[in-house]
CSV table of C-alpha atoms in Angstrom, one decimal:
chain,number,residue,atom,x,y,z
A,8,MET,CA,47.1,1.2,23.3
A,9,ALA,CA,46.1,-2.1,25.6
A,10,PHE,CA,43.7,-3.9,25.7
A,11,GLU,CA,41.3,-2.8,28.8
A,12,ALA,CA,39.8,-5.5,31.2
A,13,LEU,CA,36.7,-7.6,29.2
A,14,ASP,CA,34.7,-7.6,32.5
A,15,GLU,CA,34.5,-3.8,33.1
A,16,LEU,CA,33.3,-3.3,28.7
A,17,LEU,CA,30.8,-5.7,28.7
A,18,ASP,CA,27.9,-6.0,30.6
A,19,GLU,CA,26.9,-9.6,31.1
A,20,ARG,CA,24.0,-9.6,32.5
A,21,LEU,CA,19.7,-9.6,31.3
A,22,GLU,CA,17.8,-8.1,33.6
A,23,LEU,CA,13.9,-9.6,33.5
A,24,PRO,CA,10.9,-7.6,35.4
A,25,VAL,CA,8.5,-10.3,36.3
A,26,GLY,CA,5.4,-9.5,38.2
A,27,GLY,CA,7.2,-6.1,39.4
A,28,LYS,CA,10.0,-7.6,40.1
A,29,LEU,CA,13.7,-7.1,38.5
A,30,TYR,CA,15.5,-10.5,38.3
A,31,THR,CA,19.0,-10.3,36.8
A,32,VAL,CA,20.3,-13.1,34.8
A,33,PRO,CA,24.1,-14.0,35.0
A,34,ALA,CA,26.5,-14.8,32.2
A,35,PRO,CA,26.2,-18.4,31.9
A,36,SER,CA,29.5,-20.2,31.7
A,37,ALA,CA,31.4,-21.6,28.8
A,38,GLU,CA,29.8,-24.9,28.9
A,39,ILE,CA,26.4,-23.4,29.4
A,40,GLY,CA,26.6,-21.1,27.0
A,41,LEU,CA,28.1,-23.8,24.1
A,42,ARG,CA,25.5,-26.3,25.1
A,43,THR,CA,22.5,-23.8,24.7
A,44,GLN,CA,24.1,-22.6,21.6
A,45,ALA,CA,24.5,-26.3,20.2
A,46,LEU,CA,20.6,-26.9,21.2
A,47,ILE,CA,19.3,-24.5,19.6
A,48,ASN,CA,21.4,-25.2,16.3
A,49,ALA,CA,19.8,-28.5,16.8
A,50,ALA,CA,15.9,-27.3,17.0
A,51,ALA,CA,16.7,-24.9,13.6
A,52,VAL,CA,18.0,-27.6,11.6
A,53,ALA,CA,14.7,-29.9,13.1
A,54,ALA,CA,12.5,-27.5,12.6
A,55,ASP,CA,13.7,-27.2,8.9
A,56,GLY,CA,13.6,-30.5,8.6
A,57,GLY,CA,17.0,-32.1,8.8
A,58,LYS,CA,18.4,-34.7,11.1
A,59,ALA,CA,18.9,-32.8,14.2
A,60,ASP,CA,21.9,-34.2,17.1
A,61,GLU,CA,19.8,-36.3,19.0
A,62,GLN,CA,22.8,-36.6,21.6
A,63,VAL,CA,22.2,-32.7,21.6
A,64,LEU,CA,18.8,-33.1,22.2
A,65,GLY,CA,18.8,-36.3,24.7
A,66,ASP,CA,21.8,-34.3,26.7
A,67,ALA,CA,19.6,-31.3,27.1
A,68,ALA,CA,16.6,-32.8,27.7
A,69,GLU,CA,18.8,-34.8,30.8
A,70,ARG,CA,19.5,-31.6,32.7
A,71,ASP,CA,18.1,-29.0,33.3
A,72,LEU,CA,18.3,-26.5,31.1
A,73,TYR,CA,15.6,-23.7,32.2
A,74,ARG,CA,17.6,-23.5,35.3
A,75,GLU,CA,21.2,-23.6,34.2
A,76,VAL,CA,20.7,-20.3,31.5
A,77,LEU,CA,18.4,-18.4,34.2
A,78,GLY,CA,21.2,-19.0,37.1
A,79,SER,CA,20.4,-18.0,40.1
A,80,ALA,CA,17.5,-16.1,38.8
A,81,HIS,CA,15.8,-19.8,38.5
A,82,ASP,CA,15.8,-20.4,42.3
A,83,GLU,CA,14.7,-17.1,43.5
A,84,MET,CA,12.2,-16.9,40.9
A,85,VAL,CA,11.0,-20.8,42.1
A,86,ALA,CA,11.3,-18.8,45.8
A,87,ASP,CA,8.6,-16.0,44.7
A,88,ALA,CA,5.5,-18.4,42.7
A,89,VAL,CA,6.9,-16.9,39.2
A,90,ALA,CA,3.9,-18.8,37.2
A,91,TRP,CA,5.5,-21.4,34.9
A,92,PRO,CA,4.6,-19.5,32.0
A,93,ALA,CA,6.7,-16.4,33.1
A,94,LEU,CA,9.6,-18.4,34.3
A,95,LYS,CA,9.4,-20.4,31.1
A,96,HIS,CA,9.1,-17.4,29.3
A,97,CYS,CA,12.2,-16.1,30.8
A,98,ALA,CA,14.2,-19.0,30.5
A,99,ILE,CA,13.8,-18.6,26.5
A,100,THR,CA,14.7,-15.5,26.7
A,101,ALA,CA,17.8,-15.8,28.3
A,102,MET,CA,18.9,-18.9,25.8
A,103,VAL,CA,18.4,-16.2,22.7
A,104,TRP,CA,20.2,-14.4,24.7
A,105,ILE,CA,22.7,-16.6,24.6
A,106,ALA,CA,22.3,-18.0,21.3
A,107,GLN,CA,22.3,-14.3,19.4
A,108,ASP,CA,22.5,-10.9,21.5
A,109,LYS,CA,20.4,-8.8,23.8
A,110,THR,CA,19.0,-7.0,21.1
A,111,ALA,CA,17.3,-10.5,20.1
A,112,ALA,CA,16.3,-11.1,23.4
A,113,GLU,CA,14.4,-8.0,23.8
A,114,ARG,CA,13.1,-8.2,20.3
A,115,TYR,CA,11.7,-12.2,21.8
A,116,TRP,CA,10.6,-10.9,25.5
A,117,ASN,CA,8.7,-7.6,23.7
A,118,ALA,CA,7.0,-10.2,21.7
A,119,ALA,CA,6.4,-12.5,24.3
A,120,GLY,CA,7.4,-15.3,22.4
A,121,ASP,CA,5.0,-15.3,19.8
A,122,PRO,CA,7.2,-15.3,16.6
A,123,SER,CA,4.0,-13.5,14.9
A,124,ARG,CA,4.8,-10.4,16.0
A,125,LEU,CA,9.1,-10.6,16.1
A,126,ALA,CA,8.3,-8.9,13.0
A,127,PRO,CA,4.9,-7.2,12.6
A,128,ASN,CA,6.1,-4.7,10.1
A,129,ARG,CA,6.9,-8.1,7.6
A,130,ALA,CA,3.0,-8.1,6.7
A,131,ALA,CA,2.4,-4.6,6.9
A,132,ARG,CA,5.4,-4.1,4.8
A,133,ARG,CA,4.3,-6.9,2.4
A,134,ASN,CA,0.4,-5.1,2.4
A,135,ARG,CA,2.1,-1.6,1.3
A,136,SER,CA,4.4,-3.1,-1.0
A,137,ALA,CA,1.3,-5.4,-2.4
A,138,ALA,CA,-0.7,-1.8,-2.6
A,139,ALA,CA,2.6,0.2,-4.4
A,140,SER,CA,2.6,-2.7,-6.9
A,141,SER,CA,-1.0,-2.4,-7.6
A,142,THR,CA,-1.9,1.4,-7.4
A,143,PRO,CA,-0.9,3.6,-10.2
A,144,SER,CA,1.2,6.4,-8.5
A,145,ARG,CA,0.4,9.8,-9.0
A,146,GLY,CA,0.9,11.4,-12.7
A,147,SER,CA,0.3,7.6,-13.6
A,148,THR,CA,-1.7,7.0,-16.2
A,149,SER,CA,-1.7,3.0,-16.1
A,150,GLY,CA,-0.1,2.1,-18.5
A,151,THR,CA,-1.2,4.2,-21.5
A,152,SER,CA,1.1,6.6,-22.6
A,153,THR,CA,-0.9,9.7,-23.4
A,154,ARG,CA,1.1,12.5,-25.1
A,155,LEU,CA,-0.2,15.7,-24.4
A,156,ALA,CA,1.0,19.1,-26.8
A,157,PRO,CA,3.0,21.0,-26.6
A,158,ALA,CA,2.0,24.4,-25.1
A,159,ARG,CA,1.7,26.8,-28.3
A,160,ALA,CA,3.2,30.2,-27.1
A,161,LYS,CA,0.6,33.2,-27.4
A,162,GLY,CA,1.1,34.5,-31.1
A,163,LYS,CA,2.7,32.2,-32.5
A,164,LYS,CA,1.8,29.7,-35.0
A,165,ASP,CA,2.6,26.1,-35.8
A,166,ARG,CA,3.8,24.8,-38.8
A,167,LYS,CA,0.8,24.7,-40.4
A,168,GLY,CA,-0.1,28.7,-39.8
A,169,ARG,CA,-2.7,27.4,-36.5
């Protein structure tokens, strides 16, 4: 068995629909991918209250990161006068794709970047869980343990002769 050509195995592009047009974001270079991952890791550390790598964040600020992560789609979007919020959403989606994978990028895209919409089922699961723990299940006696007398067969008497 031999390794197949990697470029034939991987679909390394994002296709993002904006304003009725499909923009193709090509895979970034290794350098851009590594820098994007470092930036996202530094931002995550900073968001968790840790000390962010100032060098990484400074380098990202000096470069046109959105242009880099969008590749040729960036210039196409600018030429098409795509609105800033849409271009920004496309760029951040591309960053999520680079740092994680297409599935995570798709979730981010479809949530329109709203963190509360990224896991809409979390609140629903929490509500269901709370309801399940406070609502007695069918047949439950809410903690009481009433024992029912066993049914007697017709014509048979119990020990007391009843």
